Amino acid sequence: QSVLTQPPSASGTPGERVTISCSGRTSNIGNNYVYWYQLLPGAAPKLLIYRNNQRPSGVPDRFSGSKSGTSGSLAISGLRSEDEGDYYCAALEDSLTAYVFGSGTKVTVL
Amino acid sequence: QVQLQESGPGLVKPSETLSLTCTVSGGSISTYYWHWVRQAPGKGLEWIGYVYYTGGTNYNPSLKSRVTVSLATSKNQFSLKLTSVTTADTAVYYCARSDTDMVWAFDIWGQGTMVNVSS
């Protein structure tokens, strides 16, 4: 069972905006940054968001992150078919001194 | 452009040791953190541990008693050893990199290698 809770699925039509939540506790998201990763079929995982809302170079500005209290969220605007895949949040867990991932959300483009 | 490539046996017997290597190409293994992450079939991602370019390590407490991550700097490689494996260790294993000022932002990943634990 993951320490960080995400909805198992999210979907939208091309061009729509989809938001994925990541719920944690004070000991993880509350005290630390949130990160987001994208896993597409047949591809290496990709860092989408670091330090709550920062995008690495090369990541389109369609992807945005935010954090409030013990929850983080990832928004994908202008949804495209190539965005279909799995998305994971992550954060440092103070009680374990370990990096923990969320349960993952499968995004489907209808 | 830095690339990571995992290699190692795809099949390991229960109770034996799983050994994987990650080869870093297009850049130096110095001044970064080098991580291992796995994903069991149908499950989410799990961080295993890291080695810093100085040789310092940090492991997931759930695996700490069985894990060793080490550097082979002259070969520009780092490795994972997981002892006393069980079928629960069957997973895709990824190696990844993070920078010194952003330890937990894994900016480059390998494609992953599937390891089955079975007799």
mmCIF file of N, CA and C in Angstrom, chain B:
data_model
loop_
_atom_site.group_PDB
_atom_site.id
_atom_site.type_symbol
_atom_site.label_atom_id
_atom_site.label_comp_id
_atom_site.label_asym_id
_atom_site.label_seq_id
_atom_site.Cartn_x
_atom_site.Cartn_y
_atom_site.Cartn_z
ATOM 1 N N GLN B 1 24.731 13.631 -24.762
ATOM 2 C CA GLN B 1 23.536 13.347 -23.974
ATOM 3 C C GLN B 1 23.755 12.093 -23.130
ATOM 4 N N VAL B 2 23.541 12.238 -21.833
ATOM 5 C CA VAL B 2 23.763 11.134 -20.910
ATOM 6 C C VAL B 2 22.671 10.084 -21.087
ATOM 7 N N GLN B 3 23.103 8.821 -21.128
ATOM 8 C CA GLN B 3 22.160 7.711 -21.212
ATOM 9 C C GLN B 3 22.533 6.654 -20.197
ATOM 10 N N LEU B 4 21.516 5.972 -19.676
ATOM 11 C CA LEU B 4 21.715 4.895 -18.716
ATOM 12 C C LEU B 4 21.183 3.598 -19.312
ATOM 13 N N GLN B 5 21.903 2.512 -19.069
ATOM 14 C CA GLN B 5 21.475 1.206 -19.585
ATOM 15 C C GLN B 5 21.685 0.142 -18.525
ATOM 16 N N GLU B 6 20.587 -0.514 -18.136
ATOM 17 C CA GLU B 6 20.652 -1.601 -17.168
ATOM 18 C C GLU B 6 21.037 -2.910 -17.867
ATOM 19 N N SER B 7 21.746 -3.757 -17.144
ATOM 20 C CA SER B 7 22.076 -5.074 -17.676
ATOM 21 C C SER B 7 22.191 -6.076 -16.534
ATOM 22 N N GLY B 8 21.944 -7.338 -16.859
ATOM 23 C CA GLY B 8 22.037 -8.390 -15.856
ATOM 24 C C GLY B 8 21.115 -9.537 -16.199
ATOM 25 N N PRO B 9 21.167 -10.606 -15.402
ATOM 26 C CA PRO B 9 20.329 -11.779 -15.670
ATOM 27 C C PRO B 9 18.849 -11.462 -15.589
ATOM 28 N N GLY B 10 18.085 -12.039 -16.483
ATOM 29 C CA GLY B 10 16.642 -11.849 -16.463
ATOM 30 C C GLY B 10 15.921 -12.851 -15.580
ATOM 31 N N LEU B 11 16.658 -13.852 -15.117
ATOM 32 C CA LEU B 11 16.066 -14.893 -14.285
ATOM 33 C C LEU B 11 16.991 -15.198 -13.115
ATOM 34 N N VAL B 12 16.432 -15.156 -11.911
ATOM 35 C CA VAL B 12 17.193 -15.454 -10.699
ATOM 36 C C VAL B 12 16.382 -16.442 -9.869
ATOM 37 N N LYS B 13 17.068 -17.403 -9.268
ATOM 38 C CA LYS B 13 16.369 -18.395 -8.448
ATOM 39 C C LYS B 13 16.088 -17.846 -7.040
ATOM 40 N N PRO B 14 14.999 -18.286 -6.440
ATOM 41 C CA PRO B 14 14.702 -17.872 -5.060
ATOM 42 C C PRO B 14 15.869 -18.206 -4.134
ATOM 43 N N SER B 15 16.119 -17.319 -3.184
ATOM 44 C CA SER B 15 17.181 -17.385 -2.171
ATOM 45 C C SER B 15 18.546 -16.942 -2.727
ATOM 46 N N GLU B 16 18.664 -16.761 -4.029
ATOM 47 C CA GLU B 16 19.936 -16.327 -4.591
ATOM 48 C C GLU B 16 20.045 -14.794 -4.609
ATOM 49 N N THR B 17 21.148 -14.300 -5.168
ATOM 50 C CA THR B 17 21.403 -12.866 -5.202
ATOM 51 C C THR B 17 21.156 -12.290 -6.591
ATOM 52 N N LEU B 18 20.361 -11.245 -6.629
ATOM 53 C CA LEU B 18 20.102 -10.517 -7.869
ATOM 54 C C LEU B 18 21.202 -9.474 -8.042
ATOM 55 N N SER B 19 21.839 -9.475 -9.213
ATOM 56 C CA SER B 19 22.919 -8.514 -9.485
ATOM 57 C C SER B 19 22.660 -7.804 -10.810
ATOM 58 N N LEU B 20 22.607 -6.482 -10.767
ATOM 59 C CA LEU B 20 22.395 -5.679 -11.958
ATOM 60 C C LEU B 20 23.446 -4.585 -12.049
ATOM 61 N N THR B 21 23.738 -4.186 -13.277
ATOM 62 C CA THR B 21 24.687 -3.112 -13.528
ATOM 63 C C THR B 21 24.014 -2.035 -14.364
ATOM 64 N N CYS B 22 24.346 -0.791 -14.084
ATOM 65 C CA CYS B 22 23.870 0.335 -14.876
ATOM 66 C C CYS B 22 25.091 1.033 -15.482
ATOM 67 N N THR B 23 25.138 1.080 -16.795
ATOM 68 C CA THR B 23 26.248 1.728 -17.486
ATOM 69 C C THR B 23 25.856 3.141 -17.897
ATOM 70 N N VAL B 24 26.703 4.100 -17.519
ATOM 71 C CA VAL B 24 26.463 5.509 -17.817
ATOM 72 C C VAL B 24 27.279 5.894 -19.051
ATOM 73 N N SER B 25 26.614 6.346 -20.089
ATOM 74 C CA SER B 25 27.312 6.765 -21.311
ATOM 75 C C SER B 25 26.992 8.224 -21.617
ATOM 76 N N GLY B 26 27.944 8.898 -22.248
ATOM 77 C CA GLY B 26 27.736 10.292 -22.619
ATOM 78 C C GLY B 26 28.006 11.279 -21.505
ATOM 79 N N GLY B 27 28.531 10.817 -20.389
ATOM 80 C CA GLY B 27 28.817 11.705 -19.271
ATOM 81 C C GLY B 27 29.548 10.966 -18.173
ATOM 82 N N SER B 28 30.008 11.703 -17.162
ATOM 83 C CA SER B 28 30.767 11.104 -16.073
ATOM 84 C C SER B 28 29.854 10.705 -14.920
ATOM 85 N N ILE B 29 30.299 9.695 -14.196
ATOM 86 C CA ILE B 29 29.543 9.236 -13.034
ATOM 87 C C ILE B 29 29.807 10.138 -11.826
ATOM 88 N N SER B 30 30.736 11.065 -11.966
ATOM 89 C CA SER B 30 31.096 11.946 -10.850
ATOM 90 C C SER B 30 30.048 13.025 -10.632
ATOM 91 N N THR B 31 29.953 13.493 -9.412
ATOM 92 C CA THR B 31 29.121 14.624 -8.972
ATOM 93 C C THR B 31 27.629 14.388 -9.093
ATOM 94 N N TYR B 32 27.190 13.139 -9.101
ATOM 95 C CA TYR B 32 25.759 12.882 -9.133
ATOM 96 C C TYR B 32 25.399 11.796 -8.116
ATOM 97 N N TYR B 33 24.084 11.656 -7.876
ATOM 98 C CA TYR B 33 23.526 10.539 -7.135
ATOM 99 C C TYR B 33 23.011 9.527 -8.158
ATOM 100 N N TRP B 34 23.188 8.244 -7.835
ATOM 101 C CA TRP B 34 22.787 7.174 -8.759
ATOM 102 C C TRP B 34 21.854 6.223 -8.019
ATOM 103 N N HIS B 35 20.662 6.077 -8.566
ATOM 104 C CA HIS B 35 19.582 5.395 -7.883
ATOM 105 C C HIS B 35 19.152 4.121 -8.598
ATOM 106 N N TRP B 36 18.499 3.234 -7.822
ATOM 107 C CA TRP B 36 17.767 2.104 -8.370
ATOM 108 C C TRP B 36 16.310 2.216 -7.902
ATOM 109 N N VAL B 37 15.408 1.950 -8.857
ATOM 110 C CA VAL B 37 13.965 1.976 -8.613
ATOM 111 C C VAL B 37 13.385 0.732 -9.279
ATOM 112 N N ARG B 38 12.349 0.138 -8.688
ATOM 113 C CA ARG B 38 11.744 -1.030 -9.317
ATOM 114 C C ARG B 38 10.234 -0.906 -9.381
ATOM 115 N N GLN B 39 9.656 -1.711 -10.268
ATOM 116 C CA GLN B 39 8.202 -1.757 -10.408
ATOM 117 C C GLN B 39 7.788 -3.202 -10.608
ATOM 118 N N ALA B 40 7.147 -3.780 -9.594
ATOM 119 C CA ALA B 40 6.636 -5.138 -9.687
ATOM 120 C C ALA B 40 5.432 -5.152 -10.625
ATOM 121 N N PRO B 41 5.147 -6.301 -11.241
ATOM 122 C CA PRO B 41 4.020 -6.385 -12.170
ATOM 123 C C PRO B 41 2.715 -5.932 -11.531
ATOM 124 N N GLY B 42 2.048 -4.987 -12.187
ATOM 125 C CA GLY B 42 0.778 -4.495 -11.681
ATOM 126 C C GLY B 42 0.871 -3.591 -10.468
ATOM 127 N N LYS B 43 2.094 -3.249 -10.074
ATOM 128 C CA LYS B 43 2.294 -2.417 -8.882
ATOM 129 C C LYS B 43 2.903 -1.073 -9.257
ATOM 130 N N GLY B 44 3.076 -0.227 -8.241
ATOM 131 C CA GLY B 44 3.672 1.079 -8.454
ATOM 132 C C GLY B 44 5.188 1.044 -8.336
ATOM 133 N N LEU B 45 5.777 2.240 -8.432
ATOM 134 C CA LEU B 45 7.226 2.363 -8.340
ATOM 135 C C LEU B 45 7.687 2.269 -6.884
ATOM 136 N N GLU B 46 8.872 1.705 -6.690
ATOM 137 C CA GLU B 46 9.472 1.603 -5.354
ATOM 138 C C GLU B 46 10.938 2.002 -5.439
ATOM 139 N N TRP B 47 11.323 2.998 -4.658
ATOM 140 C CA TRP B 47 12.727 3.412 -4.602
ATOM 141 C C TRP B 47 13.512 2.394 -3.786
ATOM 142 N N ILE B 48 14.656 1.954 -4.322
ATOM 143 C CA ILE B 48 15.474 0.937 -3.656
ATOM 144 C C ILE B 48 16.616 1.583 -2.872
ATOM 145 N N GLY B 49 17.309 2.526 -3.506
ATOM 146 C CA GLY B 49 18.430 3.162 -2.823
ATOM 147 C C GLY B 49 19.311 3.926 -3.789
ATOM 148 N N TYR B 50 20.305 4.621 -3.218
ATOM 149 C CA TYR B 50 21.238 5.344 -4.068
ATOM 150 C C TYR B 50 22.671 5.217 -3.572
ATOM 151 N N VAL B 51 23.594 5.506 -4.498
ATOM 152 C CA VAL B 51 25.003 5.688 -4.154
ATOM 153 C C VAL B 51 25.405 7.055 -4.673
ATOM 154 N N TYR B 52 26.107 7.820 -3.860
ATOM 155 C CA TYR B 52 26.625 9.120 -4.266
ATOM 156 C C TYR B 52 27.994 8.900 -4.895
ATOM 157 N N TYR B 53 28.458 9.842 -5.691
ATOM 158 C CA TYR B 53 29.718 9.635 -6.394
ATOM 159 C C TYR B 53 30.902 9.488 -5.425
ATOM 160 N N THR B 54 30.725 9.931 -4.181
ATOM 161 C CA THR B 54 31.769 9.759 -3.164
ATOM 162 C C THR B 54 31.768 8.358 -2.580
ATOM 163 N N GLY B 55 30.699 7.586 -2.881
ATOM 164 C CA GLY B 55 30.569 6.235 -2.339
ATOM 165 C C GLY B 55 29.548 6.120 -1.219
ATOM 166 N N GLY B 56 29.052 7.253 -0.734
ATOM 167 C CA GLY B 56 28.021 7.211 0.302
ATOM 168 C C GLY B 56 26.730 6.613 -0.222
ATOM 169 N N THR B 57 26.001 5.933 0.654
ATOM 170 C CA THR B 57 24.780 5.246 0.228
ATOM 171 C C THR B 57 23.605 5.565 1.143
ATOM 172 N N ASN B 58 22.406 5.311 0.635
ATOM 173 C CA ASN B 58 21.171 5.427 1.407
ATOM 174 C C ASN B 58 20.184 4.437 0.814
ATOM 175 N N TYR B 59 19.536 3.641 1.681
ATOM 176 C CA TYR B 59 18.661 2.588 1.193
ATOM 177 C C TYR B 59 17.259 2.734 1.777
ATOM 178 N N ASN B 60 16.288 2.196 1.036
ATOM 179 C CA ASN B 60 14.929 2.093 1.532
ATOM 180 C C ASN B 60 14.954 1.149 2.743
ATOM 181 N N PRO B 61 14.430 1.590 3.894
ATOM 182 C CA PRO B 61 14.468 0.739 5.091
ATOM 183 C C PRO B 61 13.831 -0.638 4.877
ATOM 184 N N SER B 62 12.844 -0.709 3.979
ATOM 185 C CA SER B 62 12.165 -1.985 3.761
ATOM 186 C C SER B 62 13.065 -3.014 3.080
ATOM 187 N N LEU B 63 14.160 -2.554 2.462
ATOM 188 C CA LEU B 63 15.063 -3.444 1.737
ATOM 189 C C LEU B 63 16.490 -3.398 2.277
ATOM 190 N N LYS B 64 16.719 -2.520 3.226
ATOM 191 C CA LYS B 64 18.078 -2.190 3.666
ATOM 192 C C LYS B 64 18.936 -3.398 4.029
ATOM 193 N N SER B 65 18.331 -4.400 4.657
ATOM 194 C CA SER B 65 19.104 -5.557 5.125
ATOM 195 C C SER B 65 19.589 -6.440 3.969
ATOM 196 N N ARG B 66 19.032 -6.240 2.773
ATOM 197 C CA ARG B 66 19.375 -7.117 1.644
ATOM 198 C C ARG B 66 20.041 -6.395 0.482
ATOM 199 N N VAL B 67 20.158 -5.079 0.555
ATOM 200 C CA VAL B 67 20.584 -4.281 -0.611
ATOM 201 C C VAL B 67 21.989 -3.721 -0.460
ATOM 202 N N THR B 68 22.718 -3.739 -1.578
ATOM 203 C CA THR B 68 23.977 -3.003 -1.684
ATOM 204 C C THR B 68 24.009 -2.316 -3.044
ATOM 205 N N VAL B 69 24.238 -1.008 -3.039
ATOM 206 C CA VAL B 69 24.440 -0.257 -4.275
ATOM 207 C C VAL B 69 25.860 0.296 -4.245
ATOM 208 N N SER B 70 26.608 0.066 -5.305
ATOM 209 C CA SER B 70 28.013 0.472 -5.297
ATOM 210 C C SER B 70 28.435 1.012 -6.651
ATOM 211 N N LEU B 71 29.566 1.714 -6.628
ATOM 212 C CA LEU B 71 30.109 2.335 -7.842
ATOM 213 C C LEU B 71 31.250 1.515 -8.410
ATOM 214 N N ALA B 72 31.398 1.590 -9.742
ATOM 215 C CA ALA B 72 32.605 1.100 -10.413
ATOM 216 C C ALA B 72 33.029 2.285 -11.290
ATOM 217 N N THR B 73 33.657 3.255 -10.636
ATOM 218 C CA THR B 73 33.925 4.541 -11.278
ATOM 219 C C THR B 73 34.771 4.401 -12.539
ATOM 220 N N SER B 74 35.767 3.528 -12.507
ATOM 221 C CA SER B 74 36.656 3.394 -13.667
ATOM 222 C C SER B 74 35.905 2.882 -14.891
ATOM 223 N N LYS B 75 34.805 2.193 -14.650
ATOM 224 C CA LYS B 75 34.004 1.662 -15.753
ATOM 225 C C LYS B 75 32.798 2.545 -16.057
ATOM 226 N N ASN B 76 32.645 3.637 -15.292
ATOM 227 C CA ASN B 76 31.466 4.496 -15.413
ATOM 228 C C ASN B 76 30.180 3.698 -15.232
ATOM 229 N N GLN B 77 30.185 2.851 -14.216
ATOM 230 C CA GLN B 77 29.039 1.995 -13.922
ATOM 231 C C GLN B 77 28.717 2.043 -12.425
ATOM 232 N N PHE B 78 27.484 1.688 -12.106
ATOM 233 C CA PHE B 78 27.129 1.409 -10.725
ATOM 234 C C PHE B 78 26.255 0.164 -10.719
ATOM 235 N N SER B 79 26.169 -0.475 -9.548
ATOM 236 C CA SER B 79 25.524 -1.778 -9.514
ATOM 237 C C SER B 79 24.557 -1.908 -8.352
ATOM 238 N N LEU B 80 23.704 -2.913 -8.471
ATOM 239 C CA LEU B 80 22.733 -3.264 -7.435
ATOM 240 C C LEU B 80 22.914 -4.726 -7.094
ATOM 241 N N LYS B 81 22.981 -5.046 -5.805
ATOM 242 C CA LYS B 81 22.937 -6.429 -5.351
ATOM 243 C C LYS B 81 21.806 -6.554 -4.341
ATOM 244 N N LEU B 82 20.944 -7.526 -4.574
ATOM 245 C CA LEU B 82 19.821 -7.799 -3.679
ATOM 246 C C LEU B 82 19.891 -9.266 -3.307
ATOM 247 N N THR B 83 20.100 -9.545 -2.036
ATOM 248 C CA THR B 83 20.304 -10.921 -1.583
ATOM 249 C C THR B 83 18.996 -11.604 -1.186
ATOM 250 N N SER B 84 19.052 -12.910 -1.091
ATOM 251 C CA SER B 84 17.932 -13.717 -0.597
ATOM 252 C C SER B 84 16.615 -13.344 -1.264
ATOM 253 N N VAL B 85 16.618 -13.345 -2.589
ATOM 254 C CA VAL B 85 15.423 -12.898 -3.306
ATOM 255 C C VAL B 85 14.293 -13.913 -3.191
ATOM 256 N N THR B 86 13.072 -13.391 -3.313
ATOM 257 C CA THR B 86 11.865 -14.212 -3.364
ATOM 258 C C THR B 86 11.066 -13.773 -4.591
ATOM 259 N N THR B 87 9.967 -14.439 -4.826
ATOM 260 C CA THR B 87 9.136 -14.080 -5.980
ATOM 261 C C THR B 87 8.635 -12.638 -5.872
ATOM 262 N N ALA B 88 8.576 -12.099 -4.667
ATOM 263 C CA ALA B 88 8.146 -10.709 -4.470
ATOM 264 C C ALA B 88 9.139 -9.700 -5.051
ATOM 265 N N ASP B 89 10.337 -10.164 -5.369
ATOM 266 C CA ASP B 89 11.345 -9.276 -5.954
ATOM 267 C C ASP B 89 11.281 -9.269 -7.481
ATOM 268 N N THR B 90 10.377 -10.031 -8.062
ATOM 269 C CA THR B 90 10.157 -9.975 -9.504
ATOM 270 C C THR B 90 9.652 -8.595 -9.890
ATOM 271 N N ALA B 91 10.367 -7.948 -10.812
ATOM 272 C CA ALA B 91 10.029 -6.563 -11.138
ATOM 273 C C ALA B 91 10.844 -6.077 -12.327
ATOM 274 N N VAL B 92 10.433 -4.938 -12.869
ATOM 275 C CA VAL B 92 11.292 -4.179 -13.781
ATOM 276 C C VAL B 92 12.166 -3.293 -12.914
ATOM 277 N N TYR B 93 13.473 -3.373 -13.124
ATOM 278 C CA TYR B 93 14.420 -2.590 -12.344
ATOM 279 C C TYR B 93 14.971 -1.462 -13.219
ATOM 280 N N TYR B 94 14.876 -0.241 -12.697
ATOM 281 C CA TYR B 94 15.372 0.948 -13.398
ATOM 282 C C TYR B 94 16.551 1.556 -12.652
ATOM 283 N N CYS B 95 17.515 2.053 -13.399
ATOM 284 C CA CYS B 95 18.520 2.905 -12.784
ATOM 285 C C CYS B 95 18.211 4.356 -13.185
ATOM 286 N N ALA B 96 18.610 5.286 -12.331
ATOM 287 C CA ALA B 96 18.279 6.694 -12.551
ATOM 288 C C ALA B 96 19.345 7.581 -11.927
ATOM 289 N N ARG B 97 19.357 8.844 -12.353
ATOM 290 C CA ARG B 97 20.344 9.814 -11.878
ATOM 291 C C ARG B 97 19.650 11.021 -11.251
ATOM 292 N N SER B 98 20.288 11.614 -10.242
ATOM 293 C CA SER B 98 19.836 12.917 -9.749
ATOM 294 C C SER B 98 21.045 13.793 -9.444
ATOM 295 N N ASP B 99 20.823 15.092 -9.479
ATOM 296 C CA ASP B 99 21.912 16.046 -9.311
ATOM 297 C C ASP B 99 22.190 16.288 -7.832
ATOM 298 N N THR B 100 23.335 16.859 -7.533
ATOM 299 C CA THR B 100 23.741 17.036 -6.142
ATOM 300 C C THR B 100 22.842 17.997 -5.380
ATOM 301 N N ASP B 101 22.263 18.991 -6.067
ATOM 302 C CA ASP B 101 21.405 19.948 -5.357
ATOM 303 C C ASP B 101 19.923 19.606 -5.483
ATOM 304 N N MET B 102 19.627 18.509 -6.136
ATOM 305 C CA MET B 102 18.237 18.044 -6.260
ATOM 306 C C MET B 102 18.224 16.526 -6.166
ATOM 307 N N VAL B 103 18.515 16.056 -4.970
ATOM 308 C CA VAL B 103 18.738 14.626 -4.748
ATOM 309 C C VAL B 103 17.559 13.779 -5.196
ATOM 310 N N TRP B 104 16.362 14.296 -5.025
ATOM 311 C CA TRP B 104 15.164 13.505 -5.247
ATOM 312 C C TRP B 104 14.462 13.816 -6.569
ATOM 313 N N ALA B 105 15.123 14.485 -7.474
ATOM 314 C CA ALA B 105 14.598 14.717 -8.821
ATOM 315 C C ALA B 105 15.366 13.817 -9.777
ATOM 316 N N PHE B 106 14.772 12.709 -10.159
ATOM 317 C CA PHE B 106 15.441 11.731 -11.006
ATOM 318 C C PHE B 106 15.284 12.177 -12.456
ATOM 319 N N ASP B 107 16.291 12.845 -12.987
ATOM 320 C CA ASP B 107 16.137 13.511 -14.284
ATOM 321 C C ASP B 107 16.474 12.630 -15.481
ATOM 322 N N ILE B 108 17.238 11.571 -15.269
ATOM 323 C CA ILE B 108 17.555 10.646 -16.351
ATOM 324 C C ILE B 108 17.350 9.226 -15.855
ATOM 325 N N TRP B 109 16.680 8.420 -16.670
ATOM 326 C CA TRP B 109 16.368 7.043 -16.309
ATOM 327 C C TRP B 109 16.833 6.095 -17.412
ATOM 328 N N GLY B 110 17.120 4.857 -17.041
ATOM 329 C CA GLY B 110 17.315 3.819 -18.026
ATOM 330 C C GLY B 110 15.968 3.294 -18.493
ATOM 331 N N GLN B 111 16.010 2.423 -19.491
ATOM 332 C CA GLN B 111 14.772 1.850 -20.048
ATOM 333 C C GLN B 111 14.175 0.792 -19.132
ATOM 334 N N GLY B 112 15.007 0.266 -18.234
ATOM 335 C CA GLY B 112 14.522 -0.766 -17.324
ATOM 336 C C GLY B 112 14.853 -2.159 -17.819
ATOM 337 N N THR B 113 15.018 -3.081 -16.878
ATOM 338 C CA THR B 113 15.259 -4.475 -17.225
ATOM 339 C C THR B 113 14.386 -5.348 -16.340
ATOM 340 N N MET B 114 13.746 -6.325 -16.955
ATOM 341 C CA MET B 114 12.835 -7.209 -16.222
ATOM 342 C C MET B 114 13.625 -8.340 -15.568
ATOM 343 N N VAL B 115 13.388 -8.546 -14.294
ATOM 344 C CA VAL B 115 14.011 -9.654 -13.574
ATOM 345 C C VAL B 115 12.911 -10.529 -12.989
ATOM 346 N N ASN B 116 12.932 -11.770 -13.354
ATOM 347 C CA ASN B 116 11.995 -12.750 -12.810
ATOM 348 C C ASN B 116 12.695 -13.607 -11.769
ATOM 349 N N VAL B 117 12.052 -13.757 -10.629
ATOM 350 C CA VAL B 117 12.567 -14.653 -9.597
ATOM 351 C C VAL B 117 11.715 -15.916 -9.637
ATOM 352 N N SER B 118 12.346 -17.002 -10.056
ATOM 353 C CA SER B 118 11.600 -18.253 -10.220
ATOM 354 C C SER B 118 12.569 -19.425 -10.221
ATOM 355 N N SER B 119 12.079 -20.542 -9.716
ATOM 356 C CA SER B 119 12.915 -21.748 -9.735
ATOM 357 C C SER B 119 12.779 -22.495 -11.054
#
